[in-house]
Amino acid sequence: MNTKIIKVDPIKPDRMSVAEAAKIIQMGGIVAFPTETVYGLGADAFNEAATNKIFEAKGRPIDNPLIVHLSGADHLKLVSTINQEIINVARKVWPGPVTLILPRAQGLPGTVTAGLKTVAVRVPAHPVALALIELSGTPIAAPSANLAGKPSPTTAKHVIDDLQDRVDVVLDAGETFFGVESTIVNITVNPPVLLRPGALGIEELEPIIGEITVPKEAHGYSESGVAIAPGMKYRHYAPAKRVVLTGGRDIYLEILKKSINFGKPAAICSEEMKPAVDNLGIRNIIIGSESDLYTVARGLFPSLRMLDEIDADFGVAQPFNENGIGLAIMNRLRKASGHIVINSPEELPRALDRLC
Ligand code: AMP
Ligand code: MG
């Protein structure tokens, strides 16, 4: 298949250009499109054959369900059974980077929900995504538009690097706004449970929808190996090269210094850390500034992809504060590093061996 790349303005997208992509959705094709979080790979949520193409293109395990994207909360009843409480929550959080787990409506193909009784739904806050869903005239089921297991795509180039010739159309609207995926909350239980930390922090969400349970796994720890959401058990967000995550900011430089004994490291670090890393003569990939975690969120997946492109054997990442969007950042870093967090230089060889 020949992938067609269509450039569109992120804020005022040309309707004709988006309509071309919408036509592909209507005909059962798959389209990569920008959302405010990351790029999604979409198909008509009610076309089982089309949704199957998403799994094939990504190499995604079939037990990992998709998120259904709507152009407005008014369409909720197409995909979910609803009540006043659900509508109230939906109206408060949408459009925005919050995915709600809801009871699913009849008629959605099993591919979308991985056979579960629930469905993940959101209304994205991105003009291109909204125009695409509207013009397609159907809800669009979409996971992130990367190869399964790889860091999520925040630019059209990332999508093309992973999925060239596996998708019909890529709508290229430049960089996404947040750079990490949506926050997933299960509101079929009381109190609601956080299934995946994302672009909207719990501190911002709780005042809107009330108390939320945050399981330990939401931080990205997984000693139990038990997934709190389907699909979460799989290796995620990982570049091909190994990433070592250090436990404390204070021991980062000490560990980094020792890491040169085990190959060629690249420091995955903040702007604030850069001068000290330069002093060690170690190559660095700057994620963002510790004084603004939104810059770190935007730099996170591009930094992990960058590691694979440069002359380095492995990455050594510093930890970030877990407030707000920081919880999503640390969740992704823990997963990218295979959940191995090291607290001293002595742990380096074991961590690097285990990550092979
Ligand atoms: P992605 O957008 O690529 O991050 O994939 C969507 C994610 O949504 C999946 O990995 C699931 O963990 C989550 N998800 C989708 N449907 C459900 C559901 N019914 N219950 C819980 N989590 C879900
Ligand atoms: Mg994904």
Coordinates of C-alpha atoms and ligand atoms in Angstrom, one line a residue:
M1 CA 0.0 0.0 0.0
N2 CA 1.2 3.5 -0.8
T3 CA 0.9 5.9 2.2
K4 CA -0.4 9.3 1.2
I5 CA 0.8 12.1 3.4
I6 CA -1.5 15.2 3.7
K7 CA -0.2 18.3 5.4
V8 CA -2.8 20.3 7.4
D9 CA -2.7 23.3 9.6
P10 CA -3.1 22.1 13.3
I11 CA -5.4 25.0 14.3
K12 CA -7.3 25.8 11.1
P13 CA -7.2 22.6 9.0
D14 CA -8.3 22.8 5.4
R15 CA -11.7 20.9 5.4
M16 CA -11.1 19.5 1.9
S17 CA -7.8 18.0 2.9
V18 CA -9.3 16.4 6.0
A19 CA -12.3 15.2 3.9
E20 CA -9.9 13.2 1.8
A21 CA -8.8 11.3 4.9
A22 CA -12.4 11.0 6.1
K23 CA -13.3 9.3 2.8
I24 CA -10.6 6.7 3.5
I25 CA -12.1 6.0 7.0
Q26 CA -15.6 5.7 5.4
M27 CA -14.2 3.2 2.8
G28 CA -12.7 1.0 5.6
G29 CA -9.1 2.3 5.4
I30 CA -6.8 3.4 8.2
V31 CA -5.6 7.0 8.8
A32 CA -2.9 8.3 11.2
F33 CA -4.0 11.6 12.6
P34 CA -2.8 14.1 15.3
T35 CA -4.5 14.5 18.6
E36 CA -3.5 16.8 21.4
T37 CA -1.7 13.9 23.1
V38 CA 0.0 11.7 20.4
Y39 CA -0.7 10.7 16.9
G40 CA -3.5 8.0 16.6
L41 CA -4.1 5.3 14.0
G42 CA -7.8 5.4 13.3
A43 CA -10.5 3.3 11.6
D44 CA -14.3 3.4 11.6
A45 CA -15.1 2.0 15.0
F46 CA -18.1 0.0 13.6
N47 CA -16.2 -1.6 10.8
E48 CA -14.6 -4.8 12.2
A49 CA -12.4 -5.4 9.1
A50 CA -11.1 -1.9 9.2
T51 CA -10.3 -2.1 12.9
N52 CA -8.4 -5.3 12.3
K53 CA -6.1 -3.5 9.9
I54 CA -5.0 -1.3 12.9
F55 CA -3.8 -4.4 14.8
E56 CA -2.0 -5.8 11.6
A57 CA -0.3 -2.5 10.9
K58 CA 1.0 -2.0 14.4
G59 CA 1.7 -5.6 15.2
R60 CA -0.6 -5.1 18.2
P61 CA -1.8 -8.1 20.3
I62 CA -5.5 -8.5 19.8
D63 CA -6.2 -8.5 23.6
N64 CA -5.2 -4.9 23.8
P65 CA -8.4 -2.8 23.2
L66 CA -8.6 0.5 21.3
I67 CA -9.9 4.0 22.4
V68 CA -13.0 5.2 20.6
H69 CA -12.8 8.8 19.6
L70 CA -15.9 11.0 19.3
S71 CA -16.4 14.5 17.9
G72 CA -18.6 15.4 20.9
A73 CA -20.1 14.0 24.1
D74 CA -23.5 14.0 22.2
H75 CA -22.4 10.9 20.4
L76 CA -21.7 8.9 23.5
K77 CA -24.8 6.7 23.3
L78 CA -23.6 5.2 20.0
V79 CA -20.8 3.5 21.8
S80 CA -21.8 3.3 25.5
T81 CA -24.8 2.8 27.7
I82 CA -25.2 6.1 29.4
N83 CA -26.8 7.7 32.5
Q84 CA -26.8 11.2 33.9
E85 CA -23.7 10.6 36.0
I86 CA -21.7 9.5 32.9
I87 CA -22.9 12.5 30.9
N88 CA -22.0 14.9 33.7
V89 CA -18.4 13.6 33.9
A90 CA -18.0 13.5 30.1
R91 CA -19.2 17.1 29.8
K92 CA -16.7 18.2 32.4
V93 CA -13.6 16.5 30.9
W94 CA -14.2 16.6 27.1
P95 CA -12.8 17.7 24.8
G96 CA -9.5 16.9 26.5
P97 CA -6.8 14.3 27.2
V98 CA -9.0 12.1 29.4
T99 CA -10.2 8.7 28.4
L100 CA -13.2 7.3 30.3
I101 CA -13.8 3.5 30.7
L102 CA -17.6 3.1 30.3
P103 CA -20.1 0.2 29.9
R104 CA -20.1 -0.6 26.2
A105 CA -23.1 -0.4 23.9
Q106 CA -24.2 -3.4 21.8
G107 CA -22.9 -3.3 18.2
L108 CA -19.3 -2.4 18.7
P109 CA -17.0 -5.0 17.2
G110 CA -15.1 -7.2 19.7
T111 CA -11.9 -6.0 18.1
V112 CA -12.4 -2.5 19.6
T113 CA -13.0 -3.6 23.1
A114 CA -11.0 -6.9 23.1
G115 CA -14.2 -8.6 24.0
L116 CA -14.6 -6.7 27.3
K117 CA -17.9 -5.4 28.6
T118 CA -16.4 -1.9 28.8
V119 CA -15.2 0.6 26.2
A120 CA -12.6 3.3 26.4
V121 CA -13.9 6.6 25.0
R122 CA -12.7 10.2 24.6
V123 CA -13.3 13.4 22.7
P124 CA -9.9 14.8 21.6
A125 CA -9.1 18.5 21.9
H126 CA -7.4 18.9 18.5
P127 CA -9.0 20.7 15.6
V128 CA -7.7 18.1 13.0
A129 CA -8.9 15.1 15.0
L130 CA -12.3 16.7 15.6
A131 CA -12.7 17.6 11.9
L132 CA -11.7 14.0 10.9
I133 CA -14.2 12.4 13.2
E134 CA -17.0 14.8 12.2
L135 CA -16.4 14.4 8.4
S136 CA -16.1 10.6 8.7
G137 CA -19.6 10.6 10.3
T138 CA -18.6 7.7 12.6
P139 CA -16.7 7.2 15.9
I140 CA -13.0 6.5 15.2
A141 CA -11.3 3.7 17.1
A142 CA -7.6 4.4 17.5
P143 CA -4.6 3.5 19.5
S144 CA -1.3 5.4 19.2
A145 CA 0.1 5.3 15.7
N146 CA 3.4 3.5 16.5
L147 CA 4.7 0.0 16.0
A148 CA 3.5 -2.0 19.1
G149 CA 6.0 -1.5 22.0
K150 CA 7.8 1.5 20.5
P151 CA 7.6 5.0 21.9
S152 CA 4.4 6.8 20.9
P153 CA 4.6 9.2 17.9
T154 CA 4.4 12.9 18.5
T155 CA 5.2 13.9 14.9
A156 CA 4.1 12.6 11.5
K157 CA 7.7 11.6 10.9
H158 CA 7.6 9.2 13.8
V159 CA 4.4 7.7 12.3
I160 CA 6.1 7.4 8.9
D161 CA 9.3 5.9 10.4
D162 CA 7.2 3.1 12.0
L163 CA 4.3 2.6 9.6
Q164 CA 5.2 3.8 6.1
D165 CA 3.2 1.7 3.5
R166 CA 1.2 0.1 6.3
V167 CA -1.4 2.9 6.5
D168 CA -3.5 4.6 3.9
V169 CA -3.1 8.3 4.9
V170 CA -1.1 10.3 7.4
L171 CA -2.5 13.7 8.3
D172 CA 0.6 15.7 9.2
A173 CA -0.1 18.7 11.4
G174 CA 3.3 18.9 13.1
E175 CA 3.9 18.2 16.7
T176 CA 1.2 17.1 19.1
F177 CA 0.5 19.5 22.0
F178 CA 1.1 17.3 25.1
G179 CA 3.4 14.6 23.9
V180 CA 2.1 11.9 26.2
E181 CA -1.1 9.8 25.9
S182 CA -4.4 10.5 27.6
T183 CA -5.2 9.8 31.3
I184 CA -7.4 6.7 31.5
V185 CA -10.0 6.5 34.3
N186 CA -12.4 3.7 34.9
I187 CA -15.6 5.4 36.0
T188 CA -17.7 2.1 36.0
V189 CA -16.5 1.6 39.6
N190 CA -16.8 3.9 42.7
P191 CA -14.5 5.6 43.4
P192 CA -13.1 5.8 39.9
V193 CA -9.7 4.1 39.3
L194 CA -6.7 5.5 37.4
L195 CA -5.7 3.0 34.8
R196 CA -3.0 5.0 33.1
P197 CA -1.6 8.4 34.1
G198 CA -1.6 10.8 31.2
A199 CA -1.5 14.4 30.0
L200 CA -4.1 15.6 32.6
G201 CA -2.7 15.2 36.2
I202 CA -4.8 13.6 38.9
E203 CA -4.5 16.8 40.9
E204 CA -6.4 18.5 38.0
L205 CA -8.9 15.7 37.5
E206 CA -10.0 15.1 41.1
P207 CA -11.5 18.6 41.7
I208 CA -13.6 17.9 38.5
I209 CA -14.8 14.3 39.1
G210 CA -14.1 13.6 42.7
E211 CA -11.7 11.1 44.5
I212 CA -9.8 8.8 42.2
T213 CA -8.0 5.6 43.4
V214 CA -4.4 5.5 42.2
P215 CA -3.0 2.0 42.2
K216 CA 0.7 1.4 42.6
E217 CA 0.9 0.1 39.1
A218 CA -0.2 3.5 37.7
H219 CA 3.3 4.8 38.7
G220 CA 4.8 2.2 36.3
Y221 CA 5.9 -0.2 39.0
S222 CA 5.1 -3.8 38.1
E223 CA 6.7 -6.2 40.6
S224 CA 3.5 -8.2 40.5
G225 CA 3.5 -8.4 36.7
V226 CA -0.3 -7.9 36.9
A227 CA -1.7 -5.5 34.4
I228 CA -4.3 -3.0 35.7
A229 CA -5.6 -2.4 32.2
P230 CA -5.6 -4.8 29.3
G231 CA -2.5 -4.2 27.2
M232 CA -0.5 -2.7 30.0
K233 CA 1.3 -5.9 30.6
Y234 CA 3.1 -5.6 27.3
R235 CA 6.6 -4.0 26.9
H236 CA 5.9 -0.4 26.1
Y237 CA 7.4 2.9 25.0
A238 CA 10.8 1.3 24.6
P239 CA 13.5 2.2 22.1
A240 CA 15.6 -0.7 20.6
K241 CA 18.5 0.4 22.9
R242 CA 18.5 -0.1 26.6
V243 CA 17.4 2.6 28.9
V244 CA 18.6 2.7 32.5
L245 CA 16.5 4.8 34.9
T246 CA 18.2 6.1 38.1
G247 CA 16.2 6.3 41.4
G248 CA 17.3 9.7 42.6
R249 CA 18.3 12.9 40.9
D250 CA 21.3 13.2 43.4
I251 CA 22.9 9.9 42.3
Y252 CA 22.3 10.5 38.6
L253 CA 25.7 12.0 37.8
E254 CA 27.6 9.4 39.9
I255 CA 25.9 6.6 38.0
L256 CA 26.4 8.3 34.7
K257 CA 30.1 8.7 35.3
K258 CA 30.5 5.0 36.0
S259 CA 28.4 4.0 33.0
I260 CA 31.2 4.8 30.6
N261 CA 32.9 1.6 31.9
F262 CA 30.1 -0.5 30.2
G263 CA 30.0 1.0 26.7
K264 CA 29.0 4.3 25.2
P265 CA 26.2 6.0 27.3
A266 CA 23.9 8.8 26.3
A267 CA 22.5 10.9 29.1
I268 CA 18.7 11.4 28.8
C269 CA 18.4 14.5 31.0
S270 CA 17.0 17.9 31.7
E271 CA 18.3 21.3 30.6
E272 CA 19.3 21.9 34.2
M273 CA 21.4 18.8 34.3
K274 CA 23.2 19.5 31.0
P275 CA 26.1 21.6 32.2
A276 CA 27.1 18.8 34.7
V277 CA 26.8 16.1 32.0
D278 CA 28.9 18.2 29.6
N279 CA 31.5 18.4 32.3
L280 CA 31.7 14.6 32.3
G281 CA 32.1 14.7 28.5
I282 CA 29.1 12.5 28.0
R283 CA 26.7 12.9 25.1
N284 CA 23.3 14.1 26.1
I285 CA 19.7 14.1 24.8
I286 CA 17.8 17.0 26.5
I287 CA 14.2 16.0 27.3
G288 CA 13.1 19.4 28.6
S289 CA 13.2 21.7 31.6
E290 CA 12.6 20.5 35.2
S291 CA 11.0 23.9 35.8
D292 CA 8.2 23.0 33.3
L293 CA 7.2 19.4 33.2
Y294 CA 5.1 20.0 30.0
T295 CA 8.4 20.5 28.1
V296 CA 9.6 17.2 29.5
A297 CA 6.4 15.5 28.4
R298 CA 6.8 16.8 24.9
G299 CA 10.4 15.8 24.7
L300 CA 10.0 12.4 26.2
F301 CA 9.1 10.1 23.3
P302 CA 11.3 12.1 20.8
S303 CA 14.2 11.6 23.2
L304 CA 13.7 7.9 23.4
R305 CA 13.5 7.7 19.6
M306 CA 16.6 9.8 19.3
L307 CA 18.5 7.3 21.4
D308 CA 18.2 4.7 18.6
E309 CA 19.5 7.2 16.0
I310 CA 22.7 8.3 17.7
D311 CA 26.0 6.6 18.3
A312 CA 25.4 5.3 21.8
D313 CA 25.0 1.8 23.3
F314 CA 22.4 2.7 26.0
G315 CA 20.7 5.6 27.6
V316 CA 20.8 6.7 31.3
A317 CA 17.7 8.6 32.2
Q318 CA 17.3 10.9 35.2
P319 CA 14.1 10.8 37.3
F320 CA 11.5 13.7 37.3
N321 CA 9.1 15.0 39.9
E322 CA 5.8 13.0 39.8
N323 CA 3.4 15.9 40.3
G324 CA 0.8 16.6 37.6
I325 CA 1.9 15.4 34.2
G326 CA 5.1 14.1 35.9
L327 CA 3.3 10.9 37.0
A328 CA 2.8 10.1 33.3
I329 CA 6.4 10.9 32.5
M330 CA 7.7 8.6 35.2
N331 CA 5.3 5.9 34.3
R332 CA 6.6 5.9 30.7
L333 CA 10.3 6.1 31.8
R334 CA 9.8 3.1 34.2
K335 CA 8.2 1.1 31.4
A336 CA 10.8 2.1 28.8
S337 CA 13.5 1.0 31.2
G338 CA 11.9 -2.4 31.8
H339 CA 10.9 -1.3 35.4
I340 CA 14.6 -1.5 36.4
V341 CA 15.5 1.5 38.5
I342 CA 19.0 1.7 39.9
N343 CA 20.2 3.5 43.0
S344 CA 23.9 3.0 42.8
P345 CA 26.7 2.5 40.2
E346 CA 27.2 -1.1 41.5
E347 CA 23.8 -2.0 40.1
L348 CA 24.7 -0.9 36.6
P349 CA 26.1 -4.2 35.2
R350 CA 23.1 -6.2 36.4
A351 CA 20.6 -3.6 35.0
L352 CA 22.3 -3.6 31.6
D353 CA 22.5 -7.4 31.5
R354 CA 18.8 -7.7 32.4
L355 CA 17.9 -5.2 29.7
C356 CA 19.6 -7.1 26.9
Ligands
AMP1 P1 -3.1 3.4 23.2 O1 -4.0 4.5 22.8 O2 -2.2 2.9 22.1 O3 -2.4 3.8 24.4 O4 -4.0 2.2 23.6 C1 -5.3 2.3 24.2 C2 -5.2 1.8 25.6 O5 -6.5 2.0 26.2 C3 -4.9 0.3 25.8 O6 -3.6 0.0 25.9 C4 -5.7 -0.1 27.0 O7 -4.9 -0.2 28.1 C5 -6.7 1.1 27.2 N1 -8.1 0.5 27.1 C6 -8.8 0.5 26.0 N2 -10.0 -0.1 26.2 C7 -10.0 -0.4 27.6 C8 -11.0 -0.9 28.4 N3 -12.2 -1.3 28.0 N4 -10.6 -1.1 29.7 C9 -9.5 -0.7 30.2 N5 -8.5 -0.1 29.4 C10 -8.8 0.0 28.1
MG2 MG 0.0 3.0 22.4

